[in-house]
PDB file of C-alpha atoms in Angstrom:
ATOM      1  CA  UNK A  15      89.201  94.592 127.073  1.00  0.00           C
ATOM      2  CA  UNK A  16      87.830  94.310 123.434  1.00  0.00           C
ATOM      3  CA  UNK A  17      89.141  96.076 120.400  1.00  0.00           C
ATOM      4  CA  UNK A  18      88.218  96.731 117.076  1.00  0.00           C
ATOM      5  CA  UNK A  19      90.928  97.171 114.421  1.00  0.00           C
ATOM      6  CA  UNK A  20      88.996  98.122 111.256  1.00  0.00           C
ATOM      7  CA  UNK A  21      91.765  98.607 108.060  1.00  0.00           C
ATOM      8  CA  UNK A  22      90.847 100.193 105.127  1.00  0.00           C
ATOM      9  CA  UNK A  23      92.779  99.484 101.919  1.00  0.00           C
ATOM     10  CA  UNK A  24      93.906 102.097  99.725  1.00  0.00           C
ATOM     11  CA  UNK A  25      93.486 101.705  96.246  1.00  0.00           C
ATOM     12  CA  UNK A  26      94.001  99.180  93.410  1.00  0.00           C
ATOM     13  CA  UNK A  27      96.421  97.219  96.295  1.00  0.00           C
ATOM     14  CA  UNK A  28      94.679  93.506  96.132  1.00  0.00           C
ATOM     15  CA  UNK A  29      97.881  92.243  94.794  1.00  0.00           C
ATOM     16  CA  UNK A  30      99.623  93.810  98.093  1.00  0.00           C
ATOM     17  CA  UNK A  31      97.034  92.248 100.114  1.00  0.00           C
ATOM     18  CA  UNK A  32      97.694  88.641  98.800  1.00  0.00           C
ATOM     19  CA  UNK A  33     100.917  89.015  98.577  1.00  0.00           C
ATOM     20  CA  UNK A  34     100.813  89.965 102.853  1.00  0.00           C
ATOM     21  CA  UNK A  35      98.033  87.629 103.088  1.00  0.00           C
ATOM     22  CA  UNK A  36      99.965  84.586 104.816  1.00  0.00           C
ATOM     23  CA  UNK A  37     101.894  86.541 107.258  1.00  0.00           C
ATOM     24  CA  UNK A  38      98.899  89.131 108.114  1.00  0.00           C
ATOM     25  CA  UNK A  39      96.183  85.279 108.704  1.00  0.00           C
ATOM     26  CA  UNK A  40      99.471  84.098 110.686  1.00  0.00           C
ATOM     27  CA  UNK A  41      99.587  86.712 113.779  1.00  0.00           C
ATOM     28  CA  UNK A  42      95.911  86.606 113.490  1.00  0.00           C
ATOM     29  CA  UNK A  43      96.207  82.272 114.082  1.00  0.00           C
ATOM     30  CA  UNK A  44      97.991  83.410 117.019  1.00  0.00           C
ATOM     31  CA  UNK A  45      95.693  86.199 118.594  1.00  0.00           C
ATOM     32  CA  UNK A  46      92.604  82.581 118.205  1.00  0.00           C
ATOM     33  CA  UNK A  47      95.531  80.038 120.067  1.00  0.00           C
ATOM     34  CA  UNK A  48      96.204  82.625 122.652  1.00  0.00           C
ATOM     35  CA  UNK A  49      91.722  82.992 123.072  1.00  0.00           C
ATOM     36  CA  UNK A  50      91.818  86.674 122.391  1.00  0.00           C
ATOM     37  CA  UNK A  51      90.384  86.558 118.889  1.00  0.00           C
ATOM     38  CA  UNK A  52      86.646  87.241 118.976  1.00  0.00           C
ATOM     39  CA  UNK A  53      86.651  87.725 115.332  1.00  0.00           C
ATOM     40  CA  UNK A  54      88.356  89.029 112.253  1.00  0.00           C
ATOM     41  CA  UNK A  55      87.839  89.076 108.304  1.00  0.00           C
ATOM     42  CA  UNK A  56      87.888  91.188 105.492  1.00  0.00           C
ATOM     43  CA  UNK A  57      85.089  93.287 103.489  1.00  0.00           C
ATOM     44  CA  UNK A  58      84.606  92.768 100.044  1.00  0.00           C
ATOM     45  CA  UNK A  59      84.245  95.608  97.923  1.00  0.00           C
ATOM     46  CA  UNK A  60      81.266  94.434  96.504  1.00  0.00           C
ATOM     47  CA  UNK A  61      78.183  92.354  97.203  1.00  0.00           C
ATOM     48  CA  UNK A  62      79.912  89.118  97.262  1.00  0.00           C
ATOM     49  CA  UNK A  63      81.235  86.475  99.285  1.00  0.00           C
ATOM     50  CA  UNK A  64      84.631  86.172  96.393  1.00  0.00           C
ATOM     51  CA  UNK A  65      84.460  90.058  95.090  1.00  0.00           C
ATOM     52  CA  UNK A  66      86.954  88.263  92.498  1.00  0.00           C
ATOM     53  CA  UNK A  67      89.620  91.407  90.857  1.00  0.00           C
ATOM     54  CA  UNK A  68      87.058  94.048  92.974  1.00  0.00           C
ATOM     55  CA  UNK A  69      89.009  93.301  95.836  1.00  0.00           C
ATOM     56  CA  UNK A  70      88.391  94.634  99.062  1.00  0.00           C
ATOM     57  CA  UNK A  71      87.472  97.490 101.030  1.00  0.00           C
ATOM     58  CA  UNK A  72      88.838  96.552 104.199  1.00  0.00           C
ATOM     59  CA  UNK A  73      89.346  94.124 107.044  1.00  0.00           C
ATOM     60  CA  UNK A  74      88.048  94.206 110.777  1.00  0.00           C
ATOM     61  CA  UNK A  75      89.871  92.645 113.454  1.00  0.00           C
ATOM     62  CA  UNK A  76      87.932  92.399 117.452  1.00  0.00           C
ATOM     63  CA  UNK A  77      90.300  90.933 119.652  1.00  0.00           C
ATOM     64  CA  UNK A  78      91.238  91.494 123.546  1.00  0.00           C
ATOM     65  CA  UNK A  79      94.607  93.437 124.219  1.00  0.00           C
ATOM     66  CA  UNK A  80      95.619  95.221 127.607  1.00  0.00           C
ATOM     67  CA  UNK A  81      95.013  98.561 126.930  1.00  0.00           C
ATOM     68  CA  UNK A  82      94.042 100.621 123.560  1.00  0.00           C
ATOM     69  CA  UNK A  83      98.179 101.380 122.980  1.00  0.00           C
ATOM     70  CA  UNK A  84      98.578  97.533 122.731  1.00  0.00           C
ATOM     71  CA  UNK A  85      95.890  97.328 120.494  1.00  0.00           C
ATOM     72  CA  UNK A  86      97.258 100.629 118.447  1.00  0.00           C
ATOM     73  CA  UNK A  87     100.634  98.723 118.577  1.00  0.00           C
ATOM     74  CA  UNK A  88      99.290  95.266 117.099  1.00  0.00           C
ATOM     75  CA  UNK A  89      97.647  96.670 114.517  1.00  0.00           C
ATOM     76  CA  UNK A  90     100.634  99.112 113.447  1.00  0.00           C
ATOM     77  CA  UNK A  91     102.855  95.919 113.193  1.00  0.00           C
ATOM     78  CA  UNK A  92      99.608  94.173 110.614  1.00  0.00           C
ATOM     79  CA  UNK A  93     101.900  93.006 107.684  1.00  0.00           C
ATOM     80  CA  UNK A  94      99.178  94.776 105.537  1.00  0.00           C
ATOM     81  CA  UNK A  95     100.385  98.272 107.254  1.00  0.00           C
ATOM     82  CA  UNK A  96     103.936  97.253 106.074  1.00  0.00           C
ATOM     83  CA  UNK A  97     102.978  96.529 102.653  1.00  0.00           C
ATOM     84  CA  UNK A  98     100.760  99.243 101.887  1.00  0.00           C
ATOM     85  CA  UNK A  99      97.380  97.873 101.754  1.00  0.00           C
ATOM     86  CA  UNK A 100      95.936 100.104 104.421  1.00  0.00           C
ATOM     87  CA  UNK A 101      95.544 103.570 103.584  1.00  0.00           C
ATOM     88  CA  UNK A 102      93.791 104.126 107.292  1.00  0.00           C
ATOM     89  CA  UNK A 103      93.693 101.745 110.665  1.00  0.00           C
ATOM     90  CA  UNK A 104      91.160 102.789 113.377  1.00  0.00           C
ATOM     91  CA  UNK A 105      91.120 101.146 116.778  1.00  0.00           C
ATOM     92  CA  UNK A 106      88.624 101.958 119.497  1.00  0.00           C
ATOM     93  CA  UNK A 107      87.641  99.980 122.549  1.00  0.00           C
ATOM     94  CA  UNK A 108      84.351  97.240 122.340  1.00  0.00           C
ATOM     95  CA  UNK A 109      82.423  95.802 124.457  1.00  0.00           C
ATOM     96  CA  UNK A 110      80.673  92.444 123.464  1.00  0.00           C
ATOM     97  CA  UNK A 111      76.979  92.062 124.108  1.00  0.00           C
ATOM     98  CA  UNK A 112      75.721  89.742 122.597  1.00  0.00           C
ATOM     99  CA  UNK A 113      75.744  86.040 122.031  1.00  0.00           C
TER     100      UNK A 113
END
């Protein structure tokens, strides 16, 4: 089944989120060459495609796991947990409709 992880960072923590950024793209590289990776990116925190020193407000992750405690698990393990840039993870089932 689908999930969606949706992270949202804490505050003033873009620094911590570059700093993660290469280990948090590199278990995401590996959800896509396993073909569970629907999709997965970050928000800017403003109305731009490079929000520049605003940073973000979060990232969202959709990507098939087992069961919703898999899912919970995988995204309590995100490198951004470890290093603070989350203040808050949800995870819920999806289900893909369209294309």
């Amino acid at each position: 089944m689908w999930y969606v992880i949706e992270g949202y960072d804490g505050q003033d923590v873009l620094a911590r989120r570059q700093a993660a950024r290469a280990e948090h793209l590199a278990r995401l590289q590996a959800l896509r060459d396993e073909g569970r990776l629907l999709l997965a990116g970050p928000c800017p925190a403003i109305d731009a495609e490079d929000p520049g020193p605003a940073g973000f407000s979060g990232s969202l992750v959709v990507a098939r796991f087992d069961s919703l405690q898999d899912a919970r698990a995988w995204a309590d393990a995100d490198p951004y947990c470890a290093a603070g840039v989350y203040a808050r993870v949800d995870v819920r089932p999806f289900r893909k409709v369209l294309p």
